[in-house]
PDB file of C-alpha atoms and ligand atoms in Angstrom:
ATOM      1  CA  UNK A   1     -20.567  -2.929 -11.464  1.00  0.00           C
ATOM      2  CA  UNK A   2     -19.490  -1.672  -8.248  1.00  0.00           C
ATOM      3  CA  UNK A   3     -21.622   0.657  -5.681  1.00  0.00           C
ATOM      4  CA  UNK A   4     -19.767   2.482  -2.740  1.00  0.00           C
ATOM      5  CA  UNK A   5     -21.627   1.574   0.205  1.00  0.00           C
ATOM      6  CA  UNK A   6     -21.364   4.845   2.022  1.00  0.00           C
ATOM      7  CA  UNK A   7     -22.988   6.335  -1.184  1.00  0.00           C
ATOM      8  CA  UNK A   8     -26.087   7.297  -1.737  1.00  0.00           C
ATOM      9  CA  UNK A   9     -27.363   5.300  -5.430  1.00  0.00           C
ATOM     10  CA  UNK A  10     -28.894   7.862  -7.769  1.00  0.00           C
ATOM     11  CA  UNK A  11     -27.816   5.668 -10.981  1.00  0.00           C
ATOM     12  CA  UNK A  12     -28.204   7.868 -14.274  1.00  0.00           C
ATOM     13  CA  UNK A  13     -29.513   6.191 -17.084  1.00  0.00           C
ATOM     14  CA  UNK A  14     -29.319   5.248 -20.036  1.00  0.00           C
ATOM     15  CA  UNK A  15     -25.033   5.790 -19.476  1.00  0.00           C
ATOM     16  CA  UNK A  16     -25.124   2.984 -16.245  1.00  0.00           C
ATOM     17  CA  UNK A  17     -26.137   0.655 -18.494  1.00  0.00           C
ATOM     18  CA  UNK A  18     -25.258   1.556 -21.948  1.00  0.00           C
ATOM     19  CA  UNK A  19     -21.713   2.628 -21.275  1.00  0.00           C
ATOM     20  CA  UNK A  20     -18.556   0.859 -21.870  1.00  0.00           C
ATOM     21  CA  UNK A  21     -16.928  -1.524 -18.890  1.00  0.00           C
ATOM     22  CA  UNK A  22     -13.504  -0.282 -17.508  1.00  0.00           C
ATOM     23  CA  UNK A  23     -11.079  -1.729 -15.173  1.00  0.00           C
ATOM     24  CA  UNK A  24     -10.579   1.140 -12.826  1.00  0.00           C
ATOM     25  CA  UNK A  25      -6.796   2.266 -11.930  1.00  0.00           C
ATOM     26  CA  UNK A  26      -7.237   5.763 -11.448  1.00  0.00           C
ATOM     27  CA  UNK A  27      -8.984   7.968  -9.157  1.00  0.00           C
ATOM     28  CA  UNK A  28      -9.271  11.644 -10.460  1.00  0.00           C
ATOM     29  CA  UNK A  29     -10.780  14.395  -8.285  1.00  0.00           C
ATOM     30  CA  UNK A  30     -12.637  18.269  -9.499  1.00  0.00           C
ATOM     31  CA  UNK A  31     -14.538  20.736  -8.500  1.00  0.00           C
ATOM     32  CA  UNK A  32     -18.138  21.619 -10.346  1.00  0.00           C
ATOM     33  CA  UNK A  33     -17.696  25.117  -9.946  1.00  0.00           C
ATOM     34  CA  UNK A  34     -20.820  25.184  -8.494  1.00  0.00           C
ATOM     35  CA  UNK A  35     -22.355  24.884  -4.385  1.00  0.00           C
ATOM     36  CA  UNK A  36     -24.498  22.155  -5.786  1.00  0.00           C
ATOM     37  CA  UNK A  37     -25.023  19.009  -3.139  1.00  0.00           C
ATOM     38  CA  UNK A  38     -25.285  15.332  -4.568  1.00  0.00           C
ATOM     39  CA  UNK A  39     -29.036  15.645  -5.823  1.00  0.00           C
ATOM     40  CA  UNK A  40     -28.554  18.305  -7.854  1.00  0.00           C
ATOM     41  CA  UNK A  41     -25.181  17.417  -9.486  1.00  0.00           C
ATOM     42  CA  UNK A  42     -27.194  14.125 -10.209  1.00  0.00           C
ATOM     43  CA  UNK A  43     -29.730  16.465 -12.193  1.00  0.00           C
ATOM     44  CA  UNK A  44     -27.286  18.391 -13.612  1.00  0.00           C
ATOM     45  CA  UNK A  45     -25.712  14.743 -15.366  1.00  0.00           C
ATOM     46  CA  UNK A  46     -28.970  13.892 -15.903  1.00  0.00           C
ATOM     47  CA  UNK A  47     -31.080  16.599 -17.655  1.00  0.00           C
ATOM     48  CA  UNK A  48     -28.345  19.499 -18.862  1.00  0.00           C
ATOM     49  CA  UNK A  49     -24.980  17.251 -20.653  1.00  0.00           C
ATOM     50  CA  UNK A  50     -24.077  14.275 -22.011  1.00  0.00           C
ATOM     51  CA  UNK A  51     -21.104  14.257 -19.304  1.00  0.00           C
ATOM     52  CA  UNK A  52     -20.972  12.856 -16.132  1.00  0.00           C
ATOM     53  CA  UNK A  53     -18.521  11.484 -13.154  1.00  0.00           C
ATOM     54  CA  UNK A  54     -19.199   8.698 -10.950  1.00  0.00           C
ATOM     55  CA  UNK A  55     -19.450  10.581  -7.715  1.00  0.00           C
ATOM     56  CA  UNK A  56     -21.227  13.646  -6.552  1.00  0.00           C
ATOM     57  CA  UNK A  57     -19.983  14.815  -3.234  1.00  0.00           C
ATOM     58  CA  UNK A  58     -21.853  18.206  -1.388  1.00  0.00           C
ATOM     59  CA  UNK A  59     -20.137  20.744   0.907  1.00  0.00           C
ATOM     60  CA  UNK A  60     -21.132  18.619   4.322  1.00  0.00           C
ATOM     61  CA  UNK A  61     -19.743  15.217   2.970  1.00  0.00           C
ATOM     62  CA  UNK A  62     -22.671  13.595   1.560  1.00  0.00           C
ATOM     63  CA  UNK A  63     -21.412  11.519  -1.227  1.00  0.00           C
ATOM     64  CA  UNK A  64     -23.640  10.056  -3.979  1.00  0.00           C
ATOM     65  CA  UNK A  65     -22.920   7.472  -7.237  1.00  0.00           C
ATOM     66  CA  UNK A  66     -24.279   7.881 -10.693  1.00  0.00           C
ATOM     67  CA  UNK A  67     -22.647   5.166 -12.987  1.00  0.00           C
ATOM     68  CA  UNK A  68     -20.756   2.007 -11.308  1.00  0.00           C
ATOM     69  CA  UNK A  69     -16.897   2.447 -10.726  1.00  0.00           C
ATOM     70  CA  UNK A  70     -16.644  -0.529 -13.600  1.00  0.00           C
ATOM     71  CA  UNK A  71     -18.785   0.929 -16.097  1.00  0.00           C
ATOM     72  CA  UNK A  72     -17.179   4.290 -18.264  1.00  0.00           C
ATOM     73  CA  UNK A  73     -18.047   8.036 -16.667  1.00  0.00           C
ATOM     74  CA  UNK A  74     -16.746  10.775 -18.760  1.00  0.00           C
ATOM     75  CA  UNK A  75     -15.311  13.485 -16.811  1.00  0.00           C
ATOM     76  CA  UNK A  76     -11.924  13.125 -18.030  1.00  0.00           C
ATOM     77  CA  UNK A  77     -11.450  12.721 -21.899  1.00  0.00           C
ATOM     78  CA  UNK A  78      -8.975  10.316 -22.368  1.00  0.00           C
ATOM     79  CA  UNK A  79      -8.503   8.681 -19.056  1.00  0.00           C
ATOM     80  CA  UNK A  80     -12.309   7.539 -19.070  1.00  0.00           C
ATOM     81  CA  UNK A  81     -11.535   4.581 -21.261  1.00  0.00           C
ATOM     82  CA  UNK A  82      -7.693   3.962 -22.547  1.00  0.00           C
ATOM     83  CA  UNK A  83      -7.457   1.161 -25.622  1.00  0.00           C
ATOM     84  CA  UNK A  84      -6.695  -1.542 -22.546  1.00  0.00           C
ATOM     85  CA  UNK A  85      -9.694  -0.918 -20.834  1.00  0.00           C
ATOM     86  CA  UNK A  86      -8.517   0.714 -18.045  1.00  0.00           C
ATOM     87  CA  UNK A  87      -9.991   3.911 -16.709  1.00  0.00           C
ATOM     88  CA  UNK A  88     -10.179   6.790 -14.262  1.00  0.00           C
ATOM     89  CA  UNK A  89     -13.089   6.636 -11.452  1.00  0.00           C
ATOM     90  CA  UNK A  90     -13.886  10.366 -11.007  1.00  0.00           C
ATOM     91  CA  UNK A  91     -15.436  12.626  -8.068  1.00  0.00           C
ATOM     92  CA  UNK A  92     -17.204  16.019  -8.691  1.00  0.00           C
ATOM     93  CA  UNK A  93     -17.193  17.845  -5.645  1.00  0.00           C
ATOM     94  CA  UNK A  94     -19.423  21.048  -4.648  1.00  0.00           C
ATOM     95  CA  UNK A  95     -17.289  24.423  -4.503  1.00  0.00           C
ATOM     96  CA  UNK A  96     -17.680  28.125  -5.470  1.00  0.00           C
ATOM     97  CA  UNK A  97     -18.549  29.448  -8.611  1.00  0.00           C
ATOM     98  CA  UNK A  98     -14.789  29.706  -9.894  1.00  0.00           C
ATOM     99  CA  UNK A  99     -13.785  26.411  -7.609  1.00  0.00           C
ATOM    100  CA  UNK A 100     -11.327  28.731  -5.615  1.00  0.00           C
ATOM    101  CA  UNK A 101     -12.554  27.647  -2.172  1.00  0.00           C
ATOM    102  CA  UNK A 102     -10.614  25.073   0.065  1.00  0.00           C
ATOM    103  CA  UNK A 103     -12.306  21.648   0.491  1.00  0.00           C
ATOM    104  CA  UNK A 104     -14.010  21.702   3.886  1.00  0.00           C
ATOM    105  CA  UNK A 105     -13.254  19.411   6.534  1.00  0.00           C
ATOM    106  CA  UNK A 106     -16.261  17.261   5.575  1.00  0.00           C
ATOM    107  CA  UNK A 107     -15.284  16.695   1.949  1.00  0.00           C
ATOM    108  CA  UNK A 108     -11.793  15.954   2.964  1.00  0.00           C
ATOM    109  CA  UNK A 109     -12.868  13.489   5.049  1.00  0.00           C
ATOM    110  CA  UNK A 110     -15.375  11.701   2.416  1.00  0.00           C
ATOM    111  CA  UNK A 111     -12.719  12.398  -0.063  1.00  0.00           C
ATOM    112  CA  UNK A 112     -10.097  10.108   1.888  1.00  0.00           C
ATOM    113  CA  UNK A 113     -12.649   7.313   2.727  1.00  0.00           C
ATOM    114  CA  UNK A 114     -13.864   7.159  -0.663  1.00  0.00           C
ATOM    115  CA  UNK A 115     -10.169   6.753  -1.448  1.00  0.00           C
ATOM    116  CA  UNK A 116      -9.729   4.237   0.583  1.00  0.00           C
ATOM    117  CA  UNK A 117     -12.527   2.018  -0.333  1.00  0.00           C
ATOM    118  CA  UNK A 118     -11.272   2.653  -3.828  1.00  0.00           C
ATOM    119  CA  UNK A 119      -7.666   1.444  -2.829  1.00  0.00           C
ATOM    120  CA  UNK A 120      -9.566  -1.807  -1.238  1.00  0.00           C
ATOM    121  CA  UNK A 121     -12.310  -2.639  -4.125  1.00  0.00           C
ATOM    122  CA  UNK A 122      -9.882  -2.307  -7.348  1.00  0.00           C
ATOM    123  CA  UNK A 123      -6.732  -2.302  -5.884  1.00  0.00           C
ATOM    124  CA  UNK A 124      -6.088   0.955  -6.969  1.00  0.00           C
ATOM    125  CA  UNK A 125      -2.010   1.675  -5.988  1.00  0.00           C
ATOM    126  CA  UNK A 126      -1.381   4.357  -3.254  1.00  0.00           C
ATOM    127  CA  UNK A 127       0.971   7.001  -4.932  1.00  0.00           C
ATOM    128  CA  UNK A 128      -0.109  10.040  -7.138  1.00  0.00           C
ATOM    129  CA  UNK A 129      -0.047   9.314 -10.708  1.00  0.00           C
ATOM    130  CA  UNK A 130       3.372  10.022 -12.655  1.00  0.00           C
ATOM    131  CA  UNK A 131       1.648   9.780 -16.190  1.00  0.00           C
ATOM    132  CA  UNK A 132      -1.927  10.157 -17.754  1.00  0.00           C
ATOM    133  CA  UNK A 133      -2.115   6.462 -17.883  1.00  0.00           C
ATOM    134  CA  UNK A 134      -0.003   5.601 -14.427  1.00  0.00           C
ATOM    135  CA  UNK A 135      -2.473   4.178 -12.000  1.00  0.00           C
ATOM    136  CA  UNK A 136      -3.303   5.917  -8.799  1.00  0.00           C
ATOM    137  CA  UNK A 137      -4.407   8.878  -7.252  1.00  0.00           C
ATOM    138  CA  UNK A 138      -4.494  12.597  -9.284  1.00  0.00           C
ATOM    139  CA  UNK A 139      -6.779  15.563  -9.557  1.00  0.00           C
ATOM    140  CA  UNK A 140      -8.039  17.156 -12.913  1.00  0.00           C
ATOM    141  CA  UNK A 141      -5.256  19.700 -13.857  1.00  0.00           C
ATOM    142  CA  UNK A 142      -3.050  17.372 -12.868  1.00  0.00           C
ATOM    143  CA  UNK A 143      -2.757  15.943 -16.808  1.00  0.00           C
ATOM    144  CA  UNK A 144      -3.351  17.537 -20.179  1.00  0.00           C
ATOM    145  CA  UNK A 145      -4.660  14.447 -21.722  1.00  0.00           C
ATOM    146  CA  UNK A 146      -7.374  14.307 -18.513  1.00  0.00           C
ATOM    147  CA  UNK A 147      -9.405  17.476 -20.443  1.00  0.00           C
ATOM    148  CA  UNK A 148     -10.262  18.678 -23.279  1.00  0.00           C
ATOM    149  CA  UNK A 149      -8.187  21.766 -24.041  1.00  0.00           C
ATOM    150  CA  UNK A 150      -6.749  21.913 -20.616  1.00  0.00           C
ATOM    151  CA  UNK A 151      -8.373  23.000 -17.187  1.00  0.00           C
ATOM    152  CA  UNK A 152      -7.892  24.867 -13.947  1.00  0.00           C
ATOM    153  CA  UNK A 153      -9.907  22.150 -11.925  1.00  0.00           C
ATOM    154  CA  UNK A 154      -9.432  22.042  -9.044  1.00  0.00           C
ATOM    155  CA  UNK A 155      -8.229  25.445  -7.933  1.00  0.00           C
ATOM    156  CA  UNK A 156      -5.119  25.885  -5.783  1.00  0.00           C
ATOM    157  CA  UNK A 157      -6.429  25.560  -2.356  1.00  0.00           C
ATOM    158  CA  UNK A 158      -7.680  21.927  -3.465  1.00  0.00           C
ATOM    159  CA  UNK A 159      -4.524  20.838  -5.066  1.00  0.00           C
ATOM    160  CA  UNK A 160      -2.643  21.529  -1.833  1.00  0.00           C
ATOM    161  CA  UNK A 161      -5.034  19.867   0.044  1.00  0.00           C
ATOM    162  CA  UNK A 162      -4.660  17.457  -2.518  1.00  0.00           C
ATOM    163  CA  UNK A 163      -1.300  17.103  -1.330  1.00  0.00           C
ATOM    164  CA  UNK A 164      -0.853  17.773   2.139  1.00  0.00           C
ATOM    165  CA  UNK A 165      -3.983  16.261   3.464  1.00  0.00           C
ATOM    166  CA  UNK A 166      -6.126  14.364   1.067  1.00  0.00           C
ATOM    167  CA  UNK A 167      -3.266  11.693  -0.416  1.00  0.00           C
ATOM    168  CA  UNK A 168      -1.537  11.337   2.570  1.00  0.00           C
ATOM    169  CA  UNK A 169      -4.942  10.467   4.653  1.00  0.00           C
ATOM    170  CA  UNK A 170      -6.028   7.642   2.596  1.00  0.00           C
ATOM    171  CA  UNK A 171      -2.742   6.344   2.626  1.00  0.00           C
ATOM    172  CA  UNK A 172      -1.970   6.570   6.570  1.00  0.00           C
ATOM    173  CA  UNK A 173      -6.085   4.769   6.591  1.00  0.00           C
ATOM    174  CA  UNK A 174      -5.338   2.490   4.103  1.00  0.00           C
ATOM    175  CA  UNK A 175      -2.395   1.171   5.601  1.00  0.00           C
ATOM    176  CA  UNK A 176      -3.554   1.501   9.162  1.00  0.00           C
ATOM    177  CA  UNK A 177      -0.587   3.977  10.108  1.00  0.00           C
ATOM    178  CA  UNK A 178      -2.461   5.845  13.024  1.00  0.00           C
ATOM    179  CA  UNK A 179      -1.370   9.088  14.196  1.00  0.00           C
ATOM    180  CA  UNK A 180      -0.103   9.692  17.876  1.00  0.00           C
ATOM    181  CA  UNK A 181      -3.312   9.600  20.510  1.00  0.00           C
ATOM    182  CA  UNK A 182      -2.012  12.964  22.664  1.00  0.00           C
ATOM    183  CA  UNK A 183      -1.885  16.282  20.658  1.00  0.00           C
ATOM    184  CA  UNK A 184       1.629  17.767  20.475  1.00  0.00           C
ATOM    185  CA  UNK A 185       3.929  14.703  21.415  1.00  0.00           C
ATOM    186  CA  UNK A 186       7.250  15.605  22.086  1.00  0.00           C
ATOM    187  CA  UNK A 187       9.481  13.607  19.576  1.00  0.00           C
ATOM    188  CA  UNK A 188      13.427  13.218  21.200  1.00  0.00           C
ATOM    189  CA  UNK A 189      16.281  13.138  18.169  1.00  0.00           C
ATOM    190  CA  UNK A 190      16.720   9.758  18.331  1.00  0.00           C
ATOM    191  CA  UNK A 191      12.532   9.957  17.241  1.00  0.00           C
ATOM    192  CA  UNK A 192      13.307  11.920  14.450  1.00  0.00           C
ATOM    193  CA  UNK A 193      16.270   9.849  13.598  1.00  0.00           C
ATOM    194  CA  UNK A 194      14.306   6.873  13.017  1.00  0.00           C
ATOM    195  CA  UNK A 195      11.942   8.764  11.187  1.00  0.00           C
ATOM    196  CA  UNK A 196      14.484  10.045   8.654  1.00  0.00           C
ATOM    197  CA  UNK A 197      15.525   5.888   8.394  1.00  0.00           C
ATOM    198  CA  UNK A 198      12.118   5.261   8.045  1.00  0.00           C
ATOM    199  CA  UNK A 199      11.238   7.253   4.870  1.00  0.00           C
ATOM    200  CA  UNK A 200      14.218   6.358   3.582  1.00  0.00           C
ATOM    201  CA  UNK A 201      15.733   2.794   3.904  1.00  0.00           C
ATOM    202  CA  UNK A 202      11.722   1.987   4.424  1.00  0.00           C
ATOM    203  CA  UNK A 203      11.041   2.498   1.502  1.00  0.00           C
ATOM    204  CA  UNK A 204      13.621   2.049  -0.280  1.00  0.00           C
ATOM    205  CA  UNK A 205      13.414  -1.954  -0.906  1.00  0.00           C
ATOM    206  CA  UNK A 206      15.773  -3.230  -3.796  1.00  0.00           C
ATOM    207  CA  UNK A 207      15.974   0.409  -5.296  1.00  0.00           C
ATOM    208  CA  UNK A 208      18.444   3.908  -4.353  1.00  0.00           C
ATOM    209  CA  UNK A 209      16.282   6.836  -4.579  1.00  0.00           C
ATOM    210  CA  UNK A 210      18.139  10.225  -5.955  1.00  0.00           C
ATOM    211  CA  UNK A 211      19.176  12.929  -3.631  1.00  0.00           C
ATOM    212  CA  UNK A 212      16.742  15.367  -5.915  1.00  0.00           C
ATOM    213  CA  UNK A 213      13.528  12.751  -5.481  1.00  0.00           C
ATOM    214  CA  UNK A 214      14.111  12.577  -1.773  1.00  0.00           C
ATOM    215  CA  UNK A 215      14.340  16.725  -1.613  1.00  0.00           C
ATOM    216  CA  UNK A 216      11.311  16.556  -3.274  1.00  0.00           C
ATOM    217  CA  UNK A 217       9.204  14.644  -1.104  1.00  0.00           C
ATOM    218  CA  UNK A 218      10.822  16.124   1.717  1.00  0.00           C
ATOM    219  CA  UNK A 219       9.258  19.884   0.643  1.00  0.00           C
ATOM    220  CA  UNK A 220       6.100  18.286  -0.688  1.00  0.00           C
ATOM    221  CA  UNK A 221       5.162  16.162   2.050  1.00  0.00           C
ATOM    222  CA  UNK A 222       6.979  16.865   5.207  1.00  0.00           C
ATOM    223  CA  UNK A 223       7.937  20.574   4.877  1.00  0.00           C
ATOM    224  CA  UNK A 224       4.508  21.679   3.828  1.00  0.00           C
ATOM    225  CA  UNK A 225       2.445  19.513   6.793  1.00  0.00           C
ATOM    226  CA  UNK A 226       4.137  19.234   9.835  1.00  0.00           C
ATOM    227  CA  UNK A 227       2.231  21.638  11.907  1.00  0.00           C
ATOM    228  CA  UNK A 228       1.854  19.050  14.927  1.00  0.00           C
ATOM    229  CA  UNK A 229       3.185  15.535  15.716  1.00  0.00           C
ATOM    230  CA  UNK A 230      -0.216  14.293  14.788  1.00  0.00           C
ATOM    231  CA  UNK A 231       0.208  13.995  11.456  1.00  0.00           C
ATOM    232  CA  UNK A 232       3.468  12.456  11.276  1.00  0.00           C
ATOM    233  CA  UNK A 233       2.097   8.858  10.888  1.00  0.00           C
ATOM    234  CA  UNK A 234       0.267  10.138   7.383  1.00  0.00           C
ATOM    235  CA  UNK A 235       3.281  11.741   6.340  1.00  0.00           C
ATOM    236  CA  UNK A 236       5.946   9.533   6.877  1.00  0.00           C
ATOM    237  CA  UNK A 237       3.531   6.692   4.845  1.00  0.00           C
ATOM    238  CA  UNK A 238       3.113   9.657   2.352  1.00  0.00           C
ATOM    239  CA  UNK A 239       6.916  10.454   2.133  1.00  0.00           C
ATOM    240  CA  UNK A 240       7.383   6.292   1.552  1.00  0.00           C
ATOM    241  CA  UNK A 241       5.083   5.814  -0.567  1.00  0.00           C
ATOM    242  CA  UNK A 242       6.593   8.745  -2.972  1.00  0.00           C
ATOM    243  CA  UNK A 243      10.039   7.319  -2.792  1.00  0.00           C
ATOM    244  CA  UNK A 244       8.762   3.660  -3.461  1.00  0.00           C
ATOM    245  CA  UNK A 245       8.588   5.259  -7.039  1.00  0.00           C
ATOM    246  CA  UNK A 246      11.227   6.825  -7.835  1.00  0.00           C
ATOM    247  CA  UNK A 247      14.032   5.808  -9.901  1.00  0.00           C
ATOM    248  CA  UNK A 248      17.560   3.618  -9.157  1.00  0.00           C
ATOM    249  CA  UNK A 249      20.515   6.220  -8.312  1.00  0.00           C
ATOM    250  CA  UNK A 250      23.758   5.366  -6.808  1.00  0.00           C
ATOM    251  CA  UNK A 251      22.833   6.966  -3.653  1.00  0.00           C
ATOM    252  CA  UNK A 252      24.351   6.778   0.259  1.00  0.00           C
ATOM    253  CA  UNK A 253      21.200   5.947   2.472  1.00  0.00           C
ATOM    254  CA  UNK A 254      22.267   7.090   5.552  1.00  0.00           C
ATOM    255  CA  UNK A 255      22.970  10.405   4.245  1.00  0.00           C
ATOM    256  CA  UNK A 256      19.668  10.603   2.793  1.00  0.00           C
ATOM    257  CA  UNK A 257      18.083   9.353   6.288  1.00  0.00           C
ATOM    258  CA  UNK A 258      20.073  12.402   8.004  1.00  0.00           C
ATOM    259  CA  UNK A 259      19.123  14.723   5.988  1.00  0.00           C
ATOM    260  CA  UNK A 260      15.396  14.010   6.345  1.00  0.00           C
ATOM    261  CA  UNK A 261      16.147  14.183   9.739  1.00  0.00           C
ATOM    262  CA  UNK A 262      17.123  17.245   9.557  1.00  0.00           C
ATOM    263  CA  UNK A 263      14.647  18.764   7.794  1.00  0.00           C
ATOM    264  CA  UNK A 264      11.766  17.004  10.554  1.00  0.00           C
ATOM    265  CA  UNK A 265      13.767  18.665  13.262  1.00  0.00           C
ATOM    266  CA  UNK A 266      13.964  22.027  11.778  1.00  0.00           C
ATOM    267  CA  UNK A 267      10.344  21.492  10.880  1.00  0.00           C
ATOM    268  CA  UNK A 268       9.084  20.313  14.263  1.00  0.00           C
ATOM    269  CA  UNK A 269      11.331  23.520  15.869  1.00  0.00           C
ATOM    270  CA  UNK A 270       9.286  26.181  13.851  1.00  0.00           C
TER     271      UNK A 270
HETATM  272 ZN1   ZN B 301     -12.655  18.875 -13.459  1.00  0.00          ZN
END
């Protein structure tokens, strides 16, 4: 039974100790719906439904734990337990009433050390989860078979945070990629160059990734985030870590190095 040591313990019983072990592999994030800080989702688990997640984290970034990340929580139907015992660790986090409000800066920044810790205590891989039963990182709507009769948790704001800030922060922490100390570095082409080789040939290891997966990441990660050279370290390791899952394709490298070039530099220009 693991505790998060930047968590504050409120273990629920009886599920902390009747529930089922898992091995954890996933780490799914939601909203409540709710402005509700770590005490009172506690209560909620507690004294109002037979669910519960393992985490409880409030609009200013205090995080609390209810059930150990090795023992069952069940926020997410059939990822709480799969037939191999593996499961999903999952995170409730304090939003509006209809969970259309963006993360703030506070949760984000819980959200990515909690993911980090995660990554270090199970080993939990750093890419976003291709299947309902791939290990990694997701958030609730992300999978059908993660609810019962499908859900819009989290809203849109925290699905592109999701994306453009949340994954590619633990990664960049978790791998120790650290961003650029002066704000607004001026990057030459030969910069962006190596970038471009970077995320591709990087990652690339014994496997080609396809023109179309590369375009992908390109528009998820890069295209969407590149608002200063600050980020760049978080999502470059982002971009890599996306393409060290694709598939094998038959695919020239350098081509696919230019064109991510290309798309930094026209990002960087706007
Ligand atoms: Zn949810």
């Amino acid at each position: 039974m693991a505790w998060c040591p930047f968590a504050k313990k409120l273990e629920l019983q009886p599920e902390s100790d009747a529930q089922a072990a898992i091995r954890p592999t996933q780490f799914i994030m939601h909203s409540i719906a709710a402005p509700w800080d770590e005490e009172r989702i506690y209560e909620y688990w507690r004294d109002s439904t037979n669910l519960e997640s393992h985490f409880g984290l409030d609009y200013d970034g205090s995080l609390g734990q209810f059930i150990g990340t090795q023992t069952r929580a069940d926020a997410n139907y059939r990822a709480n337990l799969r037939p191999d015992g593996t499961g999903a660790v999952s995170i409730e986090t304090a939003s509006n009433l209809k969970h259309t409000d963006p993360w703030t800066p506070e949760q984000v920044e819980t959200l990515i050390r909690l993911g980090v810790w995660l990554h270090e205590e199970h080993g939990i891989p750093l890419r976003i989860c291709e299947t309902a039963s791939d290990p990694g990182y997701g958030y609730h709507r992300l999978f059908a078979d993660w609810s019962t009769g499908g859900t819009e948790c989290p809203g849109d704001a925290r699905v592109a945070q999701f994306k453009t800030v949340v994954f590619p922060g633990i990664i960049a922490r978790a791998t120790g990629a650290t961003p650029p100390k002066e704000d607004n570095v001026a990057l030459t082409d030969d910069d962006i160059k190596k970038i471009g080789r970077q995320v591709v040939t990087g990652a690339n290891g014994a496997k080609s990734p396809d023109d179309a997966s590369v375009e992908w990441a390109v528009s998820s990660f890069l295209g969407l985030t590149y608002k200063t050279a600050r980020t760049i370290a978080a999502d470059v390791a982002a971009v890599k870590a996306k393409v060290e899952t694709l598939s094998v394709g038959g695919v020239d490298l350098d081509a696919l190095a230019d064109k991510v070039a290309d798309k930094l530099a026209a990002r960087l220009a706007d």
